[in-house]
CSV table of N, CA and C in Angstrom, one decimal:
chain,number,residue,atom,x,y,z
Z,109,UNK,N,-18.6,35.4,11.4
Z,109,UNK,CA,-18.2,35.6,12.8
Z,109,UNK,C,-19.5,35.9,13.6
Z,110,UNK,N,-19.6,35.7,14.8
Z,110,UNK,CA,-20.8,35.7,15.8
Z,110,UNK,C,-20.6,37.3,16.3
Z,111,UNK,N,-21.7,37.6,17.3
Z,111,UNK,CA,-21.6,38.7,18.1
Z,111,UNK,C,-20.5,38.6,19.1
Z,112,UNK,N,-19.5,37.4,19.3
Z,112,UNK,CA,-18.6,38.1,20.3
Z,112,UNK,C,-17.5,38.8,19.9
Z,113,UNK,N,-17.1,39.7,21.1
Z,113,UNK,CA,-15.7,40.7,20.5
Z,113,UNK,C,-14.5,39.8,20.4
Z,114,UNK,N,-14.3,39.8,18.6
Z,114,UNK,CA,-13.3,39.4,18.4
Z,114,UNK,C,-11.8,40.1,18.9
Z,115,UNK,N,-10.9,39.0,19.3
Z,115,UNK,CA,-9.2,39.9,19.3
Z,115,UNK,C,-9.2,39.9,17.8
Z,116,UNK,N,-8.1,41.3,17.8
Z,116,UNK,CA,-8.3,41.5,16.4
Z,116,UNK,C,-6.6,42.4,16.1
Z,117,UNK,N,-6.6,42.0,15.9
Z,117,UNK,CA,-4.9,43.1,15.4
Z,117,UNK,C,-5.1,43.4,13.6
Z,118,UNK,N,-4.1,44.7,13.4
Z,118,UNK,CA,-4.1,45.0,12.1
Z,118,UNK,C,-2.9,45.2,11.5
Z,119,UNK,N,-2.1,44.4,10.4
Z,119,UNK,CA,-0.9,44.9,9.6
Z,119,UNK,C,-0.7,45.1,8.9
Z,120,UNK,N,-0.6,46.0,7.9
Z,120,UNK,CA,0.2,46.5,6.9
Z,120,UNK,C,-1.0,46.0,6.0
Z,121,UNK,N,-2.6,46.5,6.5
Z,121,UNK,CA,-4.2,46.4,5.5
Z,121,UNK,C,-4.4,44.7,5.6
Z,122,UNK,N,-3.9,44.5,6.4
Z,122,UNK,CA,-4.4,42.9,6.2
Z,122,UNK,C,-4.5,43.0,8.2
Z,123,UNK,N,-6.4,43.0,8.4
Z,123,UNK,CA,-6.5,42.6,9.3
Z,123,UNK,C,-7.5,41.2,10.2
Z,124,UNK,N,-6.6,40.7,11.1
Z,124,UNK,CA,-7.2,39.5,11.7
Z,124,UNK,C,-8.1,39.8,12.8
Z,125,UNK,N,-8.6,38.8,13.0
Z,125,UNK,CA,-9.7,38.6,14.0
Z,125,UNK,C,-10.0,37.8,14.3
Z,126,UNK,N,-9.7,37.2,15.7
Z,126,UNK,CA,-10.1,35.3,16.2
Z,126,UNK,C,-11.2,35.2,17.1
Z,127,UNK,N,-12.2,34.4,17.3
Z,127,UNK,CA,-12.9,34.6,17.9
Z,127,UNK,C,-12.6,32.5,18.8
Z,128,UNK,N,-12.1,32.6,19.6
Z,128,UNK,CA,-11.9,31.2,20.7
Z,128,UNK,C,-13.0,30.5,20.8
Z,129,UNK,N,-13.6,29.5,21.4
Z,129,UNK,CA,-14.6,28.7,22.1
Z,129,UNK,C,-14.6,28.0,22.4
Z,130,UNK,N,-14.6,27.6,23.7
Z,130,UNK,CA,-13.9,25.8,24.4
Z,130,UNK,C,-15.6,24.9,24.3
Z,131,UNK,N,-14.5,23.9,23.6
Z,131,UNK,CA,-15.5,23.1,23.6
Z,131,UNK,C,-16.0,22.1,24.3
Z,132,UNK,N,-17.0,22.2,25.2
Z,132,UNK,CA,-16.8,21.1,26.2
Z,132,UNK,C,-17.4,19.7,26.0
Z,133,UNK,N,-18.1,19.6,24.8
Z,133,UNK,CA,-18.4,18.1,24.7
Z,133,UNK,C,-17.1,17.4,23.9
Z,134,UNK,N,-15.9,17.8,23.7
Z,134,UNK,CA,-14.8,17.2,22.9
Z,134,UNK,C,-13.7,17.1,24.2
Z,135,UNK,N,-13.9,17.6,25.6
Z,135,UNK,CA,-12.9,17.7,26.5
Z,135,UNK,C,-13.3,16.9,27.5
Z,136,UNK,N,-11.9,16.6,27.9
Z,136,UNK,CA,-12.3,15.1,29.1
Z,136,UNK,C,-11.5,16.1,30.5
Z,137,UNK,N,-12.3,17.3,31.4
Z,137,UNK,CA,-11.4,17.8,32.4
Z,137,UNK,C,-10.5,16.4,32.8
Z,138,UNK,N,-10.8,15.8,33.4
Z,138,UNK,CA,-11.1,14.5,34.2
Z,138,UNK,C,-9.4,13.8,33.6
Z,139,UNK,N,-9.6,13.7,32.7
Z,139,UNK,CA,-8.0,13.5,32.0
Z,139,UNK,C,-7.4,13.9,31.3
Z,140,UNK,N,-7.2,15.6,32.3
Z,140,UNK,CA,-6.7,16.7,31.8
Z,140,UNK,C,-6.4,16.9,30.1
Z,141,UNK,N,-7.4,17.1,29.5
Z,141,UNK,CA,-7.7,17.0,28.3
Z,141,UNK,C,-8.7,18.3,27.8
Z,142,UNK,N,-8.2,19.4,27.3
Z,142,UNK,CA,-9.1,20.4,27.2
Z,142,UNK,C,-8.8,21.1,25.8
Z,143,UNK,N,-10.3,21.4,25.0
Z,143,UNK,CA,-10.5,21.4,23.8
Z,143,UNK,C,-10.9,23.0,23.3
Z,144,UNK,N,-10.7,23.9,22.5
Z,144,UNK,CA,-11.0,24.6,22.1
Z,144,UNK,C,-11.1,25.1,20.2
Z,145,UNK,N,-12.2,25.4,20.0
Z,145,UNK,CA,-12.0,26.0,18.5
Z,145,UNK,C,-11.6,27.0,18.4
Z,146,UNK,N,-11.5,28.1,17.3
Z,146,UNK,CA,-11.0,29.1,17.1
Z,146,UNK,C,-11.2,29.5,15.5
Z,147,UNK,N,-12.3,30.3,15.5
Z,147,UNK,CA,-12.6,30.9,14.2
Z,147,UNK,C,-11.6,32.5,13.6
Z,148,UNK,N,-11.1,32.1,12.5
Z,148,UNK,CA,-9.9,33.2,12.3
Z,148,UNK,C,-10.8,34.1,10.9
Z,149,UNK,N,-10.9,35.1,11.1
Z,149,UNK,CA,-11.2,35.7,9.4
Z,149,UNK,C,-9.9,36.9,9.3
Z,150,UNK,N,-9.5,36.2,8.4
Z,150,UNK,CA,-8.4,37.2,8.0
Z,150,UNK,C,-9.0,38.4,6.3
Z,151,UNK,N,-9.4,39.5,7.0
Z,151,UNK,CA,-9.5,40.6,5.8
Z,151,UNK,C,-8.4,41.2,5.0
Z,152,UNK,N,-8.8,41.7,3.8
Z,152,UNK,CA,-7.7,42.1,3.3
Z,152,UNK,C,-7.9,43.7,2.6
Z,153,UNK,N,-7.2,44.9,3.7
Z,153,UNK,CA,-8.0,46.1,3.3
Z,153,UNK,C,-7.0,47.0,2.4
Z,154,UNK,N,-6.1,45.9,2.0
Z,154,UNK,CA,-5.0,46.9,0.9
Z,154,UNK,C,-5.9,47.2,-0.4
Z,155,UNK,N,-4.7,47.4,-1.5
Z,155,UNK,CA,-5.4,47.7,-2.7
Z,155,UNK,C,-5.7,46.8,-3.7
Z,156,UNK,N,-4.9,45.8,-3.4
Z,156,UNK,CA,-4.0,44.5,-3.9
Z,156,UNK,C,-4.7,43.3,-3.1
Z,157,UNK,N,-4.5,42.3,-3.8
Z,157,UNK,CA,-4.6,40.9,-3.3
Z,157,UNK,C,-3.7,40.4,-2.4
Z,158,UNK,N,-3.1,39.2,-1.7
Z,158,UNK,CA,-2.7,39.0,-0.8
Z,158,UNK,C,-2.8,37.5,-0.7
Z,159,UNK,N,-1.8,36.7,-0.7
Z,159,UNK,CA,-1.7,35.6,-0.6
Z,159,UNK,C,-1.1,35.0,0.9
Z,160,UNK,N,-1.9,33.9,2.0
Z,160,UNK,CA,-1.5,33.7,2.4
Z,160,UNK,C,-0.7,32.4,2.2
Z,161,UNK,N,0.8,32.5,2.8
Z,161,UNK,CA,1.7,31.2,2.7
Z,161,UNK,C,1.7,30.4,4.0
Z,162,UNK,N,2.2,30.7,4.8
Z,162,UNK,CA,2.4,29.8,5.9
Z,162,UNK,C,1.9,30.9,7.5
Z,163,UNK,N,2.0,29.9,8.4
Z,163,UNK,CA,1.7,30.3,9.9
Z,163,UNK,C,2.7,29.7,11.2
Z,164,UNK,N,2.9,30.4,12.0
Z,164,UNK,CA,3.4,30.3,13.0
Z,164,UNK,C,2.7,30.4,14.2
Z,165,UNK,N,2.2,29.4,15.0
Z,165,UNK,CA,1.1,29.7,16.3
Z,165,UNK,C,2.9,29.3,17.4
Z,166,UNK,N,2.4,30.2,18.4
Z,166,UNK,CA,2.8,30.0,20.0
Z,166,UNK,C,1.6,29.4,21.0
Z,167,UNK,N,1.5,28.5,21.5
Z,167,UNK,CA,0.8,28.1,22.2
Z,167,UNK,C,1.2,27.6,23.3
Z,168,UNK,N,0.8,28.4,24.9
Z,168,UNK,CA,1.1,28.5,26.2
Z,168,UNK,C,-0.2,27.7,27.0
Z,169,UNK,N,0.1,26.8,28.0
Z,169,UNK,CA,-0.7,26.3,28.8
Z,169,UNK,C,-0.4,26.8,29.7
Z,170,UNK,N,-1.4,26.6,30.7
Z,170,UNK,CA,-1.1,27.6,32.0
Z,170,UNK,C,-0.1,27.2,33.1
Z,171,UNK,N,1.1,26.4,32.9
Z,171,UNK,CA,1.8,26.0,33.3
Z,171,UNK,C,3.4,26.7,33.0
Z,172,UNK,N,3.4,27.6,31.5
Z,172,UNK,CA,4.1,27.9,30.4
Z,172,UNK,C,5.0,27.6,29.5
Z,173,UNK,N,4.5,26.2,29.9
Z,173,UNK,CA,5.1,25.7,28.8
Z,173,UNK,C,4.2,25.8,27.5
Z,174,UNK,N,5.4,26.1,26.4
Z,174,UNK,CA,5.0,26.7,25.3
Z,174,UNK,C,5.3,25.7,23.5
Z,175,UNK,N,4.2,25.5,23.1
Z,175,UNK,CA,4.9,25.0,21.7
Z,175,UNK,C,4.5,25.6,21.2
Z,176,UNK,N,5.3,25.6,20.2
Z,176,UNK,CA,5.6,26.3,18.7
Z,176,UNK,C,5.1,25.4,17.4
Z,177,UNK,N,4.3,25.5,16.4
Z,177,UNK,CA,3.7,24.8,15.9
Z,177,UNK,C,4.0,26.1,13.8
Z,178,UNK,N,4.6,25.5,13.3
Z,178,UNK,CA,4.5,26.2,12.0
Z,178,UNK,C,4.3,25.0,10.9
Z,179,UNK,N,3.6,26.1,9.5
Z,179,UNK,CA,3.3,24.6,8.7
Z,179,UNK,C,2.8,26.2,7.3
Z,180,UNK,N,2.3,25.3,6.0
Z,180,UNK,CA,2.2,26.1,5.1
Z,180,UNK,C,0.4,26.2,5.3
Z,181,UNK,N,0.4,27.4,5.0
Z,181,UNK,CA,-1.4,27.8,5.1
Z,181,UNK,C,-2.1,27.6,5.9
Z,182,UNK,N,-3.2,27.3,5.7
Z,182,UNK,CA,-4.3,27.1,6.9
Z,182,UNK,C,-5.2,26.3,7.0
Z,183,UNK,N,-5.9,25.2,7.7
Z,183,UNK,CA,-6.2,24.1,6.8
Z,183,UNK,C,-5.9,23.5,5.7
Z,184,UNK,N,-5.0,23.2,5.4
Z,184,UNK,CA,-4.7,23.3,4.1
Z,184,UNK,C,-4.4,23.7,3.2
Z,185,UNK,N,-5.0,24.9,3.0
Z,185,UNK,CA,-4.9,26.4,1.6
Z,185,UNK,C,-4.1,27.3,2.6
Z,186,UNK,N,-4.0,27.6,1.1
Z,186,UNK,CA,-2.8,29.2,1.2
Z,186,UNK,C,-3.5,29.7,-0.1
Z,187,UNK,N,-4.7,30.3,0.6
Z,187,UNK,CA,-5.8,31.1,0.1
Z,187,UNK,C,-5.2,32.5,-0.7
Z,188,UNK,N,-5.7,32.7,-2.1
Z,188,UNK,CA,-5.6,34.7,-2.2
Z,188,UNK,C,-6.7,35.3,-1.9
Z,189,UNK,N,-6.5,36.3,-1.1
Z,189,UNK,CA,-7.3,37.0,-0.7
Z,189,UNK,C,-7.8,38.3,-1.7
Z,190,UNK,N,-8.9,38.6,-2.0
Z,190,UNK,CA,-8.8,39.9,-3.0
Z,190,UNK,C,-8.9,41.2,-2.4
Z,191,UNK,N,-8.8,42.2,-2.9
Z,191,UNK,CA,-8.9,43.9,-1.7
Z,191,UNK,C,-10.3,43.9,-1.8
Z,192,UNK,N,-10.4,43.7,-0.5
Z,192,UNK,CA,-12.0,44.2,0.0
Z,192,UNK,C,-12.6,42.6,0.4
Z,193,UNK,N,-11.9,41.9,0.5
Z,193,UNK,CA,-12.8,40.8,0.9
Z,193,UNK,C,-11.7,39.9,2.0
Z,194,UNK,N,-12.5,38.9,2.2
Z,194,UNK,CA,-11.9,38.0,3.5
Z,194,UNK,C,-12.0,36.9,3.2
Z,195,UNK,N,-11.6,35.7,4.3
Z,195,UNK,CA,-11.1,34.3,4.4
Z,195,UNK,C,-11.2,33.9,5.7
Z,196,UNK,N,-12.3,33.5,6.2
Z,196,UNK,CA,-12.6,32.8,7.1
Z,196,UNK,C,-12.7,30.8,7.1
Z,197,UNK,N,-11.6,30.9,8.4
Z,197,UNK,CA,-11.2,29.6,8.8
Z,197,UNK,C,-11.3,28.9,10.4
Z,198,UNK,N,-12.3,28.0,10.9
Z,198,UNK,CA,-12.1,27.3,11.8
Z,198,UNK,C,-11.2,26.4,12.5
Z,199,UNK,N,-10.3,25.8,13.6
Z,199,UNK,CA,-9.4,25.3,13.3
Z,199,UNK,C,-9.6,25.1,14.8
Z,200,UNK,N,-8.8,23.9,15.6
Z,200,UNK,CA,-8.8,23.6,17.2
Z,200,UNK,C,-8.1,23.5,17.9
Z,201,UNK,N,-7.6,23.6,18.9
Z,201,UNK,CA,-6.1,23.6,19.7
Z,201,UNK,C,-6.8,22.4,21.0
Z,202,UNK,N,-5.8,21.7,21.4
Z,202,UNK,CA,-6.1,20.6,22.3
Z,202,UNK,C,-5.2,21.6,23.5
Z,203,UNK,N,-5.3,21.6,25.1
Z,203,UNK,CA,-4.4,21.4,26.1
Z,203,UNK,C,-4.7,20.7,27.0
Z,204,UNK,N,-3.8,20.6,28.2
Z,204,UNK,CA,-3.4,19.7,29.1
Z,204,UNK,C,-4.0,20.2,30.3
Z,205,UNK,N,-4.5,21.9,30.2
Z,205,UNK,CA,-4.5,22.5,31.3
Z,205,UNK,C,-5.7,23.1,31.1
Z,206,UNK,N,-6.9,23.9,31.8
Z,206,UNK,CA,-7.7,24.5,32.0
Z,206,UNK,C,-7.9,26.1,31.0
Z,207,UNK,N,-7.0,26.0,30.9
Z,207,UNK,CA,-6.5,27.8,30.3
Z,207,UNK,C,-5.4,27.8,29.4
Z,208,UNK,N,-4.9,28.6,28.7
Z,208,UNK,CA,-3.6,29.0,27.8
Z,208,UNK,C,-4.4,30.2,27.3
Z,209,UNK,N,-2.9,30.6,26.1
Z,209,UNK,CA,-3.0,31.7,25.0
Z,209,UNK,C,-2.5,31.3,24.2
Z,210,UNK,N,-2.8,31.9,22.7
Z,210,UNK,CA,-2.3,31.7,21.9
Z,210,UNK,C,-2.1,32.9,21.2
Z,211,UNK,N,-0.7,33.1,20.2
Z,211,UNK,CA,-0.5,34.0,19.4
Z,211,UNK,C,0.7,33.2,18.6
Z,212,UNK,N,0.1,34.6,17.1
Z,212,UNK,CA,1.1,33.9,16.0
Z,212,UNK,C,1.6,34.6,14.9
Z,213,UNK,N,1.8,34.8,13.6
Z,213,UNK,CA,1.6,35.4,12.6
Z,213,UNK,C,1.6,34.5,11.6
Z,214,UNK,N,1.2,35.3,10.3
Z,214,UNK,CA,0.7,34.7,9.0
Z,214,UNK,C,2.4,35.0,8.2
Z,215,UNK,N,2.6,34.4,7.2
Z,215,UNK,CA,3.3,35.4,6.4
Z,215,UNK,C,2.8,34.9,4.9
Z,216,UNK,N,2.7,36.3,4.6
Z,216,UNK,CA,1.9,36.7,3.2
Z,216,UNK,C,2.6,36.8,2.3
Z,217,UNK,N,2.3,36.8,1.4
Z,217,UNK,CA,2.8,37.8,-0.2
Z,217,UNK,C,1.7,38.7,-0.9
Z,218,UNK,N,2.4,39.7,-1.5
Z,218,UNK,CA,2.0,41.0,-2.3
Z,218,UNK,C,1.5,39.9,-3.4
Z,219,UNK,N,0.8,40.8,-4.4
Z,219,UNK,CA,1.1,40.5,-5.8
Z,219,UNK,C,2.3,40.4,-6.5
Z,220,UNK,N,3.2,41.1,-6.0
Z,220,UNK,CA,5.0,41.1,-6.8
Z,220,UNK,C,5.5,39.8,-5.8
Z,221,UNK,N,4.7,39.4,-4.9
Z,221,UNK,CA,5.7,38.4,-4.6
Z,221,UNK,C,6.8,38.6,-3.2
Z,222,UNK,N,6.6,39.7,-2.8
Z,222,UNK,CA,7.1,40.1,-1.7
Z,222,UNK,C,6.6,39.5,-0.4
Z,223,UNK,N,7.2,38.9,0.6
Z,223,UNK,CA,6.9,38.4,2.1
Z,223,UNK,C,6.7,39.6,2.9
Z,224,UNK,N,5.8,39.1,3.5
Z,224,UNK,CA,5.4,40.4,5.0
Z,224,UNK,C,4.7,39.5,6.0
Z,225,UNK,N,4.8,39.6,7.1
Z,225,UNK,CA,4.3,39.1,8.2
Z,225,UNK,C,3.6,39.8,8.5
Z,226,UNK,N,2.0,39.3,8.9
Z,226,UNK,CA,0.7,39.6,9.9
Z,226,UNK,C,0.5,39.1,10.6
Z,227,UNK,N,0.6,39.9,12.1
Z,227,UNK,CA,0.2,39.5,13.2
Z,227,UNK,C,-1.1,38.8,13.5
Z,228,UNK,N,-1.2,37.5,14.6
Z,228,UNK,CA,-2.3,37.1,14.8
Z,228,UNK,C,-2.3,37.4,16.0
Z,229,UNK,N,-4.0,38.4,16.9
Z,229,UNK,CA,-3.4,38.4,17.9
Z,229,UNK,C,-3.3,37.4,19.0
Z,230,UNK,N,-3.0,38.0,19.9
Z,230,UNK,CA,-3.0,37.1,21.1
Z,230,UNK,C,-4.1,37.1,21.6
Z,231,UNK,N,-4.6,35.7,22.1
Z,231,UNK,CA,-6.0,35.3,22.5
Z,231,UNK,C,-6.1,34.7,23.4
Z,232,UNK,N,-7.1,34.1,24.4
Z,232,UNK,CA,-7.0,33.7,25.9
Z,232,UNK,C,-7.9,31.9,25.2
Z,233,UNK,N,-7.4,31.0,25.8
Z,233,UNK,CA,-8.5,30.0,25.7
Z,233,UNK,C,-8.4,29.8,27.2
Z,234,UNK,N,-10.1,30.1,27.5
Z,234,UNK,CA,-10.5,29.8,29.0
Z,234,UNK,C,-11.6,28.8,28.8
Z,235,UNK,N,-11.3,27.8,29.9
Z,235,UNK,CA,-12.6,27.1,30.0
Z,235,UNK,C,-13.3,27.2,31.7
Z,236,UNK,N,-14.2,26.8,31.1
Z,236,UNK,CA,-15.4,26.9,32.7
Z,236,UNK,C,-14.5,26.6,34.1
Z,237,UNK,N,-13.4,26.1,33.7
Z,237,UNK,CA,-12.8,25.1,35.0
Z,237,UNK,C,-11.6,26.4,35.7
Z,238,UNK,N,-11.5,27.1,35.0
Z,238,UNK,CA,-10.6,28.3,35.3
Z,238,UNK,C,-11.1,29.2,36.5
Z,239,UNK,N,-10.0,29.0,37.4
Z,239,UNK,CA,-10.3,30.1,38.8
Z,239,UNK,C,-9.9,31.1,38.5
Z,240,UNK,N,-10.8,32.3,38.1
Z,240,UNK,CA,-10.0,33.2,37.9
Z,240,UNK,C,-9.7,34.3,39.2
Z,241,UNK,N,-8.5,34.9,38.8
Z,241,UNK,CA,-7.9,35.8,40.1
Z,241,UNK,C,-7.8,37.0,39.6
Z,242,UNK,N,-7.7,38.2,40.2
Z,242,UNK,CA,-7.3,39.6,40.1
Z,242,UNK,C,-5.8,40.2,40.6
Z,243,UNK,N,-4.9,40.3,40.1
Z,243,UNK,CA,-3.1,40.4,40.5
Z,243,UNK,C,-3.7,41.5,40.8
């Protein structure tokens, strides 16, 4: 992860951290086509190991309309994680609009095999083209 402040939420010793980045040589403003990455490290500060299974993103354009996107793992893997270490993943969201957010959760397993859900937090994708305002 870089020097920016990651969003970060924490659940039940398994904590995330996303750090966004629009990318502007992959985005066409021009036809409304806007690109961002999004580097995720998911730590794992239980005692235990921790398997991630699947994910659920919400993804809002600044319009709000919203999809819903779920699938098993992350890139591909449904990584275990061991106590005291992490799993860092890059990954990119396309919109239509200058701006959105995104939030989601993981759902994990224990070692027994047990499901729990980890929050991912909610994150802002802004790009340069965004007026921003003060409510």
């Amino acid at each position: 992860m870089d020097d920016e402040t990651p969003y970060e939420a924490l659940t039940e010793g398994v904590r995330v951290r996303v750090i966004p980045e629009y990318e502007e040589d992959q985005s066409e403003p021009d036809e409304a086509y806007y690109f961002w990455t999004y580097t995720v490290e998911i730590s794992n500060e239980r005692e235990a190991a921790v398997q991630l299974r699947s994910r659920v993103w919400k993804i809002t354009n600044a319009h709000g309309q919203t999809e819903e996107v779920r699938g098993p793992g992350v890139v591909g893997q449904t990584p275990t994680i061991e106590s005291g270490q992490s799993f860092s993943y890059t990954s990119g969201c396309p919109l239509s609009t200058a701006s959105g957010i995104m939030v989601g959760s993981y759902q994990m397993a224990d070692e027994s095999g047990t499901l729990f859900d980890v929050e991912i937090p909610a994150f802002s994708l802004d790009s340069p083209f965004v007026t921003k305002s003060v409510n």
